[in-house]
């Protein structure tokens, strides 16, 4: 089950890349993940209350530390320059949020920018990931947008899903259970199953740009505990 779910979530895209909410119907793509350290920053719209900041900022910091422990990758809040920006804002902050996204990602496509400017009511949060021209399968920047009109549990759920997806698990699967990578929203917070997916994604033998055909035999050996692969 873990191997099957990993294939669907790590090698397939939920949406056409750069196409906004256009559903992807393509076959498997290649593996994408971070290689450089991930440094997260937390930003707030002008409308966000101090009470909300006191809840959400520490939640991101604690979750970043948990993601680092799970993956073995260097993930932490930034004390300087960030490459993973987590923005909490409301509809009242929309203009400032749009301007900030344009500032952070001037290369962003218009279809994606349209989504940022006019998100559907059904979208409570989302994450945008970016790769470099010279390393097209290595994530080097991400922006997570979380609506603050939601109650705390929903915001916490957004933190868990979007930050994990921003590490390279970009798809959802109806068969993934128990998992936050499932659109039925049965599970709000990262599960032990999801932790296995993240550990697998950041196993050193699975590298950015690897195809599903290349990765499948390695996935089997890693999950079987082959000493030669762990």
Short mmCIF file of N, CA, C and O in Angstrom, two decimals, residues 74-206:
data_model
loop_
_atom_site.label_atom_id
_atom_site.label_comp_id
_atom_site.label_asym_id
_atom_site.label_seq_id
_atom_site.Cartn_x
_atom_site.Cartn_y
_atom_site.Cartn_z
N UNK A 74 17.42 18.92 6.15
CA UNK A 74 17.60 20.13 6.94
C UNK A 74 16.44 21.08 6.69
O UNK A 74 16.39 21.76 5.66
N UNK A 75 15.49 21.11 7.62
CA UNK A 75 14.29 21.95 7.51
C UNK A 75 14.12 22.71 8.82
O UNK A 75 14.10 22.11 9.89
N UNK A 76 14.02 24.02 8.74
CA UNK A 76 13.88 24.83 9.95
C UNK A 76 13.34 26.20 9.58
O UNK A 76 13.33 26.60 8.41
N UNK A 77 12.88 26.92 10.60
CA UNK A 77 12.52 28.31 10.37
C UNK A 77 13.76 29.12 10.04
O UNK A 77 14.85 28.84 10.56
N UNK A 78 13.58 30.11 9.22
CA UNK A 78 14.71 30.92 8.77
C UNK A 78 15.13 31.94 9.82
O UNK A 78 14.28 32.55 10.48
N UNK A 79 16.43 32.12 9.95
CA UNK A 79 16.94 33.23 10.74
C UNK A 79 17.61 34.25 9.83
O UNK A 79 18.35 35.11 10.26
N UNK A 80 17.31 34.13 8.54
CA UNK A 80 17.87 35.04 7.55
C UNK A 80 17.04 34.97 6.28
O UNK A 80 15.86 35.30 6.27
N UNK A 81 17.64 34.48 5.20
CA UNK A 81 16.96 34.38 3.92
C UNK A 81 16.15 33.09 3.86
O UNK A 81 16.68 32.00 4.10
N UNK A 82 14.86 33.20 3.53
CA UNK A 82 13.98 32.04 3.44
C UNK A 82 13.79 31.62 1.99
O UNK A 82 13.91 32.42 1.06
N UNK A 83 13.49 30.33 1.79
CA UNK A 83 13.13 29.83 0.47
C UNK A 83 11.78 29.11 0.47
O UNK A 83 11.31 28.67 -0.57
N UNK A 84 11.15 28.99 1.64
CA UNK A 84 9.81 28.42 1.76
C UNK A 84 8.99 29.41 2.58
O UNK A 84 9.16 29.52 3.79
N UNK A 85 8.11 30.14 1.91
CA UNK A 85 7.38 31.24 2.53
C UNK A 85 5.96 30.78 2.87
O UNK A 85 5.22 30.34 1.98
N UNK A 86 5.59 30.89 4.13
CA UNK A 86 4.25 30.50 4.59
C UNK A 86 3.50 31.79 4.93
O UNK A 86 3.87 32.51 5.87
N UNK A 87 2.45 32.09 4.16
CA UNK A 87 1.74 33.36 4.29
C UNK A 87 0.32 33.11 4.79
O UNK A 87 -0.47 32.41 4.14
N UNK A 88 0.00 33.68 5.95
CA UNK A 88 -1.35 33.63 6.50
C UNK A 88 -2.01 34.97 6.20
O UNK A 88 -1.51 36.03 6.59
N UNK A 89 -3.14 34.94 5.52
CA UNK A 89 -3.82 36.20 5.19
C UNK A 89 -5.29 35.94 4.93
O UNK A 89 -5.71 34.80 4.66
N UNK A 90 -6.07 37.00 5.00
CA UNK A 90 -7.51 36.91 4.77
C UNK A 90 -7.85 37.56 3.43
O UNK A 90 -6.99 38.12 2.74
N UNK A 91 -9.13 37.50 3.10
CA UNK A 91 -9.59 38.14 1.87
C UNK A 91 -9.32 39.64 1.92
O UNK A 91 -9.03 40.26 0.88
N UNK A 92 -9.38 40.23 3.09
CA UNK A 92 -9.09 41.67 3.22
C UNK A 92 -7.64 42.00 2.87
O UNK A 92 -7.33 43.15 2.55
N UNK A 93 -6.77 40.99 2.93
CA UNK A 93 -5.35 41.20 2.63
C UNK A 93 -5.00 40.80 1.21
O UNK A 93 -3.82 40.74 0.86
N UNK A 94 -6.01 40.52 0.39
CA UNK A 94 -5.77 39.93 -0.92
C UNK A 94 -4.77 40.73 -1.76
O UNK A 94 -3.85 40.18 -2.34
N UNK A 95 -4.95 42.03 -1.85
CA UNK A 95 -4.07 42.84 -2.71
C UNK A 95 -2.62 42.73 -2.24
O UNK A 95 -1.70 42.60 -3.06
N UNK A 96 -2.40 42.81 -0.93
CA UNK A 96 -1.04 42.70 -0.40
C UNK A 96 -0.46 41.31 -0.65
O UNK A 96 0.73 41.17 -0.94
N UNK A 97 -1.30 40.28 -0.54
CA UNK A 97 -0.83 38.91 -0.77
C UNK A 97 -0.41 38.72 -2.21
O UNK A 97 0.65 38.14 -2.50
N UNK A 98 -1.22 39.22 -3.12
CA UNK A 98 -0.89 39.11 -4.54
C UNK A 98 0.43 39.82 -4.83
O UNK A 98 1.31 39.29 -5.54
N UNK A 99 0.59 41.02 -4.29
CA UNK A 99 1.83 41.77 -4.51
C UNK A 99 3.03 41.02 -3.93
O UNK A 99 4.12 41.00 -4.54
N UNK A 100 2.85 40.40 -2.77
CA UNK A 100 3.95 39.66 -2.14
C UNK A 100 4.33 38.43 -2.95
O UNK A 100 5.52 38.14 -3.11
N UNK A 101 3.35 37.72 -3.47
CA UNK A 101 3.65 36.55 -4.30
C UNK A 101 4.40 36.97 -5.56
O UNK A 101 5.37 36.33 -5.98
N UNK A 102 3.98 38.07 -6.18
CA UNK A 102 4.69 38.56 -7.37
C UNK A 102 6.14 38.93 -7.03
O UNK A 102 7.06 38.70 -7.82
N UNK A 103 6.33 39.49 -5.83
CA UNK A 103 7.68 39.86 -5.41
C UNK A 103 8.54 38.62 -5.18
O UNK A 103 9.72 38.59 -5.59
N UNK A 104 7.97 37.61 -4.56
CA UNK A 104 8.72 36.40 -4.24
C UNK A 104 8.99 35.54 -5.46
O UNK A 104 10.00 34.85 -5.53
N UNK A 105 8.05 35.55 -6.42
CA UNK A 105 8.16 34.67 -7.59
C UNK A 105 7.81 35.43 -8.86
O UNK A 105 6.75 35.21 -9.45
N UNK A 106 8.69 36.31 -9.31
CA UNK A 106 8.38 37.08 -10.53
C UNK A 106 8.25 36.20 -11.76
O UNK A 106 7.68 36.64 -12.77
N UNK A 107 8.73 34.97 -11.69
CA UNK A 107 8.66 34.06 -12.83
C UNK A 107 7.33 33.33 -12.92
O UNK A 107 7.10 32.55 -13.85
N UNK A 108 6.43 33.57 -12.00
CA UNK A 108 5.19 32.82 -11.93
C UNK A 108 4.35 33.02 -13.19
O UNK A 108 4.29 34.11 -13.75
N UNK A 109 3.70 31.93 -13.65
CA UNK A 109 2.87 32.00 -14.84
C UNK A 109 1.53 32.66 -14.57
O UNK A 109 1.07 32.73 -13.43
N UNK A 110 0.88 33.13 -15.62
CA UNK A 110 -0.36 33.89 -15.44
C UNK A 110 -1.49 33.02 -14.91
O UNK A 110 -2.30 33.47 -14.10
N UNK A 111 -1.56 31.76 -15.36
CA UNK A 111 -2.64 30.90 -14.88
C UNK A 111 -2.54 30.69 -13.37
O UNK A 111 -3.55 30.71 -12.66
N UNK A 112 -1.33 30.53 -12.88
CA UNK A 112 -1.14 30.37 -11.44
C UNK A 112 -1.40 31.68 -10.72
O UNK A 112 -1.99 31.70 -9.63
N UNK A 113 -0.99 32.78 -11.33
CA UNK A 113 -1.23 34.08 -10.71
C UNK A 113 -2.72 34.38 -10.64
O UNK A 113 -3.20 34.96 -9.66
N UNK A 114 -3.48 33.94 -11.63
CA UNK A 114 -4.94 34.11 -11.60
C UNK A 114 -5.53 33.39 -10.40
O UNK A 114 -6.47 33.88 -9.76
N UNK A 115 -4.97 32.23 -10.09
CA UNK A 115 -5.45 31.46 -8.93
C UNK A 115 -5.16 32.19 -7.63
O UNK A 115 -5.99 32.21 -6.72
N UNK A 116 -4.01 32.81 -7.55
CA UNK A 116 -3.65 33.58 -6.35
C UNK A 116 -4.55 34.81 -6.22
O UNK A 116 -5.00 35.15 -5.12
N UNK A 117 -4.83 35.45 -7.34
CA UNK A 117 -5.64 36.67 -7.32
C UNK A 117 -7.12 36.38 -7.04
O UNK A 117 -7.78 37.18 -6.36
N UNK A 118 -7.64 35.27 -7.55
CA UNK A 118 -9.07 34.96 -7.40
C UNK A 118 -9.25 33.49 -7.07
O UNK A 118 -9.75 32.71 -7.90
N UNK A 119 -8.87 33.08 -5.87
CA UNK A 119 -9.00 31.66 -5.52
C UNK A 119 -10.46 31.27 -5.33
O UNK A 119 -11.26 32.05 -4.81
N UNK A 120 -10.84 30.07 -5.76
CA UNK A 120 -12.22 29.60 -5.52
C UNK A 120 -12.51 29.50 -4.03
O UNK A 120 -11.60 29.32 -3.23
N UNK A 121 -13.77 29.61 -3.68
CA UNK A 121 -14.14 29.52 -2.26
C UNK A 121 -13.77 28.17 -1.67
O UNK A 121 -13.57 28.05 -0.46
N UNK A 122 -13.71 27.13 -2.51
CA UNK A 122 -13.41 25.79 -2.03
C UNK A 122 -11.94 25.58 -1.68
O UNK A 122 -11.58 24.58 -1.07
N UNK A 123 -11.09 26.54 -2.07
CA UNK A 123 -9.66 26.42 -1.80
C UNK A 123 -9.34 27.17 -0.52
O UNK A 123 -9.38 28.39 -0.47
N UNK A 124 -9.04 26.42 0.54
CA UNK A 124 -8.72 27.02 1.83
C UNK A 124 -7.23 27.34 1.96
O UNK A 124 -6.83 28.18 2.76
N UNK A 125 -6.42 26.65 1.19
CA UNK A 125 -4.97 26.85 1.25
C UNK A 125 -4.36 26.16 0.04
O UNK A 125 -4.98 25.28 -0.57
N UNK A 126 -3.17 26.56 -0.31
CA UNK A 126 -2.48 25.95 -1.44
C UNK A 126 -0.99 26.20 -1.28
O UNK A 126 -0.56 27.07 -0.51
N UNK A 127 -0.20 25.43 -2.02
CA UNK A 127 1.24 25.64 -2.02
C UNK A 127 1.73 25.67 -3.46
O UNK A 127 1.25 24.90 -4.31
N UNK A 128 2.61 26.57 -3.75
CA UNK A 128 3.24 26.70 -5.05
C UNK A 128 4.70 26.31 -4.91
O UNK A 128 5.38 26.79 -4.00
N UNK A 129 5.19 25.44 -5.78
CA UNK A 129 6.60 25.06 -5.74
C UNK A 129 7.28 25.47 -7.04
O UNK A 129 6.65 25.50 -8.10
N UNK A 130 8.55 25.76 -6.94
CA UNK A 130 9.32 26.25 -8.08
C UNK A 130 10.64 25.50 -8.19
O UNK A 130 11.22 25.09 -7.18
N UNK A 131 11.09 25.33 -9.42
CA UNK A 131 12.37 24.67 -9.68
C UNK A 131 13.26 25.62 -10.47
O UNK A 131 12.77 26.59 -11.06
N UNK A 132 14.54 25.33 -10.49
CA UNK A 132 15.48 26.18 -11.22
C UNK A 132 15.64 25.73 -12.66
O UNK A 132 15.40 24.57 -13.00
N UNK A 133 16.05 26.66 -13.52
CA UNK A 133 16.22 26.34 -14.93
C UNK A 133 17.32 25.31 -15.14
O UNK A 133 17.21 24.43 -16.01
N UNK A 134 18.37 25.38 -14.35
CA UNK A 134 19.48 24.45 -14.52
C UNK A 134 19.25 23.12 -13.83
O UNK A 134 19.90 22.12 -14.14
N UNK A 135 18.32 23.08 -12.88
CA UNK A 135 17.97 21.85 -12.17
C UNK A 135 16.44 21.73 -12.14
O UNK A 135 15.80 21.98 -11.12
N UNK A 136 15.85 21.34 -13.26
CA UNK A 136 14.39 21.43 -13.41
C UNK A 136 13.59 20.44 -12.55
O UNK A 136 12.35 20.50 -12.55
N UNK A 137 14.26 19.56 -11.84
CA UNK A 137 13.53 18.61 -11.00
C UNK A 137 13.86 18.79 -9.52
O UNK A 137 13.43 17.99 -8.69
N UNK A 138 14.60 19.83 -9.21
CA UNK A 138 14.98 20.12 -7.83
C UNK A 138 14.20 21.34 -7.36
O UNK A 138 14.33 22.42 -7.93
N UNK A 139 13.39 21.18 -6.33
CA UNK A 139 12.62 22.30 -5.79
C UNK A 139 13.56 23.27 -5.08
O UNK A 139 14.40 22.84 -4.28
N UNK A 140 13.46 24.54 -5.39
CA UNK A 140 14.33 25.52 -4.74
C UNK A 140 13.56 26.68 -4.10
O UNK A 140 14.16 27.56 -3.49
N UNK A 141 12.21 26.64 -4.25
CA UNK A 141 11.40 27.70 -3.64
C UNK A 141 9.97 27.21 -3.52
O UNK A 141 9.48 26.46 -4.37
N UNK A 142 9.30 27.64 -2.45
CA UNK A 142 7.88 27.30 -2.29
C UNK A 142 7.18 28.44 -1.57
O UNK A 142 7.79 29.17 -0.78
N UNK A 143 5.90 28.59 -1.88
CA UNK A 143 5.05 29.59 -1.22
C UNK A 143 3.74 28.90 -0.82
O UNK A 143 3.02 28.39 -1.68
N UNK A 144 3.46 28.89 0.47
CA UNK A 144 2.19 28.34 0.95
C UNK A 144 1.28 29.49 1.35
O UNK A 144 1.70 30.42 2.06
N UNK A 145 0.04 29.44 0.89
CA UNK A 145 -0.95 30.48 1.19
C UNK A 145 -2.07 29.84 2.01
O UNK A 145 -2.69 28.87 1.56
N UNK A 146 -2.33 30.40 3.19
CA UNK A 146 -3.33 29.83 4.09
C UNK A 146 -4.33 30.91 4.48
O UNK A 146 -3.95 31.97 5.00
N UNK A 147 -5.59 30.66 4.22
CA UNK A 147 -6.65 31.62 4.53
C UNK A 147 -6.93 31.63 6.03
O UNK A 147 -7.14 30.59 6.65
N UNK A 148 -6.98 32.82 6.58
CA UNK A 148 -7.16 32.93 8.03
C UNK A 148 -8.63 33.03 8.45
O UNK A 148 -8.91 33.13 9.65
N UNK A 149 -9.56 33.01 7.51
CA UNK A 149 -10.97 32.98 7.88
C UNK A 149 -11.34 31.63 8.51
O UNK A 149 -12.41 31.51 9.12
N UNK A 150 -10.51 30.66 8.38
CA UNK A 150 -10.79 29.32 8.88
C UNK A 150 -10.55 29.22 10.39
O UNK A 150 -9.72 29.95 10.94
N UNK A 151 -11.22 28.28 11.07
CA UNK A 151 -10.91 28.04 12.48
C UNK A 151 -9.54 27.42 12.64
O UNK A 151 -8.92 26.95 11.66
N UNK A 152 -9.05 27.38 13.86
CA UNK A 152 -7.67 26.96 14.12
C UNK A 152 -7.39 25.54 13.61
O UNK A 152 -6.32 25.30 13.03
N UNK A 153 -8.31 24.59 13.82
CA UNK A 153 -8.05 23.23 13.37
C UNK A 153 -7.88 23.16 11.86
O UNK A 153 -7.01 22.44 11.35
N UNK A 154 -8.67 23.92 11.12
CA UNK A 154 -8.54 23.93 9.66
C UNK A 154 -7.21 24.56 9.24
O UNK A 154 -6.57 24.10 8.30
N UNK A 155 -6.81 25.62 9.93
CA UNK A 155 -5.50 26.22 9.61
C UNK A 155 -4.38 25.23 9.92
O UNK A 155 -3.41 25.13 9.17
N UNK A 156 -4.52 24.50 11.02
CA UNK A 156 -3.50 23.51 11.37
C UNK A 156 -3.44 22.41 10.31
O UNK A 156 -2.35 21.94 9.93
N UNK A 157 -4.61 22.00 9.82
CA UNK A 157 -4.66 21.01 8.75
C UNK A 157 -3.97 21.52 7.50
O UNK A 157 -3.24 20.79 6.83
N UNK A 158 -4.19 22.80 7.18
CA UNK A 158 -3.53 23.41 6.02
C UNK A 158 -2.01 23.41 6.19
O UNK A 158 -1.27 23.13 5.24
N UNK A 159 -1.55 23.74 7.38
CA UNK A 159 -0.11 23.72 7.64
C UNK A 159 0.45 22.33 7.36
O UNK A 159 1.46 22.17 6.66
N UNK A 160 -0.21 21.31 7.88
CA UNK A 160 0.28 19.95 7.72
C UNK A 160 0.31 19.52 6.25
O UNK A 160 1.31 18.96 5.78
N UNK A 161 -0.78 19.78 5.54
CA UNK A 161 -0.82 19.29 4.16
C UNK A 161 0.05 20.11 3.22
O UNK A 161 0.84 19.55 2.45
N UNK A 162 -0.05 21.42 3.26
CA UNK A 162 0.66 22.24 2.27
C UNK A 162 2.17 22.21 2.46
O UNK A 162 2.93 22.19 1.49
N UNK A 163 2.63 22.19 3.71
CA UNK A 163 4.08 22.15 3.93
C UNK A 163 4.65 20.80 3.52
O UNK A 163 5.76 20.73 2.98
N UNK A 164 3.90 19.73 3.75
CA UNK A 164 4.36 18.41 3.31
C UNK A 164 4.33 18.31 1.78
O UNK A 164 5.27 17.79 1.16
N UNK A 165 3.27 18.85 1.17
CA UNK A 165 3.23 18.82 -0.29
C UNK A 165 4.34 19.66 -0.90
O UNK A 165 4.90 19.32 -1.94
N UNK A 166 4.68 20.75 -0.23
CA UNK A 166 5.75 21.61 -0.72
C UNK A 166 7.12 20.97 -0.69
O UNK A 166 8.06 21.48 -1.30
N UNK A 167 7.23 19.83 -0.01
CA UNK A 167 8.50 19.09 0.00
C UNK A 167 8.62 18.14 -1.19
O UNK A 167 9.69 17.58 -1.43
N UNK A 168 7.51 17.95 -1.93
CA UNK A 168 7.59 17.11 -3.12
C UNK A 168 6.50 16.08 -3.27
O UNK A 168 6.45 15.37 -4.28
N UNK A 169 5.60 15.97 -2.31
CA UNK A 169 4.46 15.04 -2.43
C UNK A 169 3.28 15.84 -2.96
O UNK A 169 2.40 16.26 -2.22
N UNK A 170 3.25 16.04 -4.27
CA UNK A 170 2.37 17.03 -4.86
C UNK A 170 0.99 16.56 -5.27
O UNK A 170 0.17 17.37 -5.69
N UNK A 171 0.70 15.28 -5.16
CA UNK A 171 -0.59 14.78 -5.64
C UNK A 171 -1.45 14.30 -4.49
O UNK A 171 -0.97 14.14 -3.36
N UNK A 172 -2.72 14.06 -4.77
CA UNK A 172 -3.62 13.38 -3.84
C UNK A 172 -4.03 12.06 -4.47
O UNK A 172 -3.98 11.90 -5.69
N UNK A 173 -4.44 11.12 -3.63
CA UNK A 173 -4.89 9.83 -4.14
C UNK A 173 -6.09 9.35 -3.34
O UNK A 173 -6.08 9.36 -2.11
N UNK A 174 -7.12 8.89 -4.05
CA UNK A 174 -8.31 8.38 -3.38
C UNK A 174 -8.02 7.11 -2.60
O UNK A 174 -8.76 6.75 -1.67
N UNK A 175 -6.95 6.41 -2.96
CA UNK A 175 -6.64 5.14 -2.30
C UNK A 175 -5.73 5.32 -1.09
O UNK A 175 -5.51 4.37 -0.34
N UNK A 176 -5.17 6.51 -0.91
CA UNK A 176 -4.23 6.74 0.20
C UNK A 176 -5.00 6.89 1.50
O UNK A 176 -5.75 7.86 1.68
N UNK A 177 -4.81 5.96 2.41
CA UNK A 177 -5.53 6.00 3.67
C UNK A 177 -4.79 5.15 4.69
O UNK A 177 -4.37 4.05 4.37
N UNK A 178 -4.60 5.62 5.91
CA UNK A 178 -4.98 6.94 6.44
C UNK A 178 -3.98 8.00 6.00
O UNK A 178 -2.76 7.83 6.17
N UNK A 179 -4.45 9.07 5.43
CA UNK A 179 -3.53 10.05 4.85
C UNK A 179 -4.19 11.41 4.69
O UNK A 179 -5.40 11.51 4.44
N UNK A 180 -3.37 12.46 4.81
CA UNK A 180 -3.84 13.80 4.47
C UNK A 180 -3.79 14.03 2.97
O UNK A 180 -4.35 15.02 2.48
N UNK A 181 -3.13 13.13 2.23
CA UNK A 181 -3.03 13.28 0.77
C UNK A 181 -4.21 12.59 0.10
O UNK A 181 -4.07 11.76 -0.79
N UNK A 182 -5.40 12.93 0.57
CA UNK A 182 -6.63 12.35 0.08
C UNK A 182 -7.70 13.43 0.18
O UNK A 182 -7.90 14.01 1.23
N UNK A 183 -8.37 13.71 -0.93
CA UNK A 183 -9.29 14.84 -0.98
C UNK A 183 -10.56 14.64 -0.15
O UNK A 183 -11.36 15.57 -0.04
N UNK A 184 -10.75 13.46 0.44
CA UNK A 184 -11.96 13.29 1.23
C UNK A 184 -11.86 13.97 2.60
O UNK A 184 -12.85 14.07 3.32
N UNK A 185 -10.66 14.46 2.95
CA UNK A 185 -10.42 15.25 4.17
C UNK A 185 -10.82 14.50 5.44
O UNK A 185 -11.15 15.10 6.45
N UNK A 186 -10.74 13.15 5.39
CA UNK A 186 -11.05 12.36 6.59
C UNK A 186 -10.01 12.60 7.67
O UNK A 186 -10.32 12.63 8.85
N UNK A 187 -8.75 12.77 7.24
CA UNK A 187 -7.65 12.96 8.19
C UNK A 187 -7.10 14.38 8.04
O UNK A 187 -6.70 14.80 6.96
N UNK A 188 -7.08 15.10 9.15
CA UNK A 188 -6.69 16.51 9.11
C UNK A 188 -5.20 16.71 9.29
O UNK A 188 -4.63 17.68 8.79
N UNK A 189 -4.55 15.82 10.03
CA UNK A 189 -3.15 15.99 10.39
C UNK A 189 -2.31 14.83 9.89
O UNK A 189 -2.81 13.72 9.67
N UNK A 190 -1.02 15.08 9.70
CA UNK A 190 -0.09 14.10 9.17
C UNK A 190 -0.19 12.78 9.95
O UNK A 190 -0.17 12.78 11.18
N UNK A 191 -0.28 11.67 9.23
CA UNK A 191 -0.41 10.36 9.84
C UNK A 191 0.91 9.60 9.79
O UNK A 191 1.85 10.02 9.11
N UNK A 192 0.96 8.46 10.46
CA UNK A 192 2.18 7.63 10.39
C UNK A 192 2.39 7.12 8.95
O UNK A 192 3.54 6.96 8.52
N UNK A 193 1.32 6.87 8.23
CA UNK A 193 1.43 6.49 6.81
C UNK A 193 2.12 7.61 6.03
O UNK A 193 3.01 7.36 5.22
N UNK A 194 1.71 8.86 6.28
CA UNK A 194 2.30 9.99 5.57
C UNK A 194 3.77 10.16 5.94
O UNK A 194 4.59 10.56 5.10
N UNK A 195 4.11 9.88 7.19
CA UNK A 195 5.51 9.94 7.59
C UNK A 195 6.35 8.95 6.77
O UNK A 195 7.48 9.26 6.37
N UNK A 196 5.79 7.77 6.50
CA UNK A 196 6.50 6.79 5.68
C UNK A 196 6.72 7.32 4.27
O UNK A 196 7.79 7.10 3.67
N UNK A 197 5.73 8.01 3.72
CA UNK A 197 5.89 8.58 2.39
C UNK A 197 7.01 9.62 2.37
O UNK A 197 7.82 9.67 1.43
N UNK A 198 7.07 10.45 3.40
CA UNK A 198 8.11 11.48 3.46
C UNK A 198 9.49 10.87 3.64
O UNK A 198 10.47 11.32 3.04
N UNK A 199 9.59 9.85 4.49
CA UNK A 199 10.89 9.17 4.67
C UNK A 199 11.36 8.57 3.35
O UNK A 199 12.54 8.64 3.00
N UNK A 200 10.42 7.97 2.64
CA UNK A 200 10.76 7.36 1.36
C UNK A 200 11.21 8.42 0.35
O UNK A 200 12.21 8.24 -0.35
N UNK A 201 10.47 9.52 0.28
CA UNK A 201 10.82 10.59 -0.66
C UNK A 201 12.24 11.09 -0.43
O UNK A 201 12.97 11.36 -1.40
N UNK A 202 12.64 11.21 0.83
CA UNK A 202 13.96 11.77 1.12
C UNK A 202 15.01 10.70 1.40
O UNK A 202 16.08 11.03 1.91
N UNK A 203 14.71 9.47 1.02
CA UNK A 203 15.77 8.46 1.06
C UNK A 203 16.84 8.85 0.05
O UNK A 203 16.53 9.25 -1.08
N UNK A 204 18.12 8.77 0.42
CA UNK A 204 19.19 9.26 -0.47
C UNK A 204 19.27 8.53 -1.80
O UNK A 204 19.83 9.08 -2.76
N UNK A 205 18.74 7.32 -1.90
CA UNK A 205 18.82 6.59 -3.17
C UNK A 205 17.76 7.03 -4.18
O UNK A 205 17.83 6.67 -5.34
N UNK A 206 16.78 7.80 -3.72
CA UNK A 206 15.78 8.34 -4.63
C UNK A 206 16.15 9.80 -4.91
O UNK A 206 16.13 10.64 -4.01
#
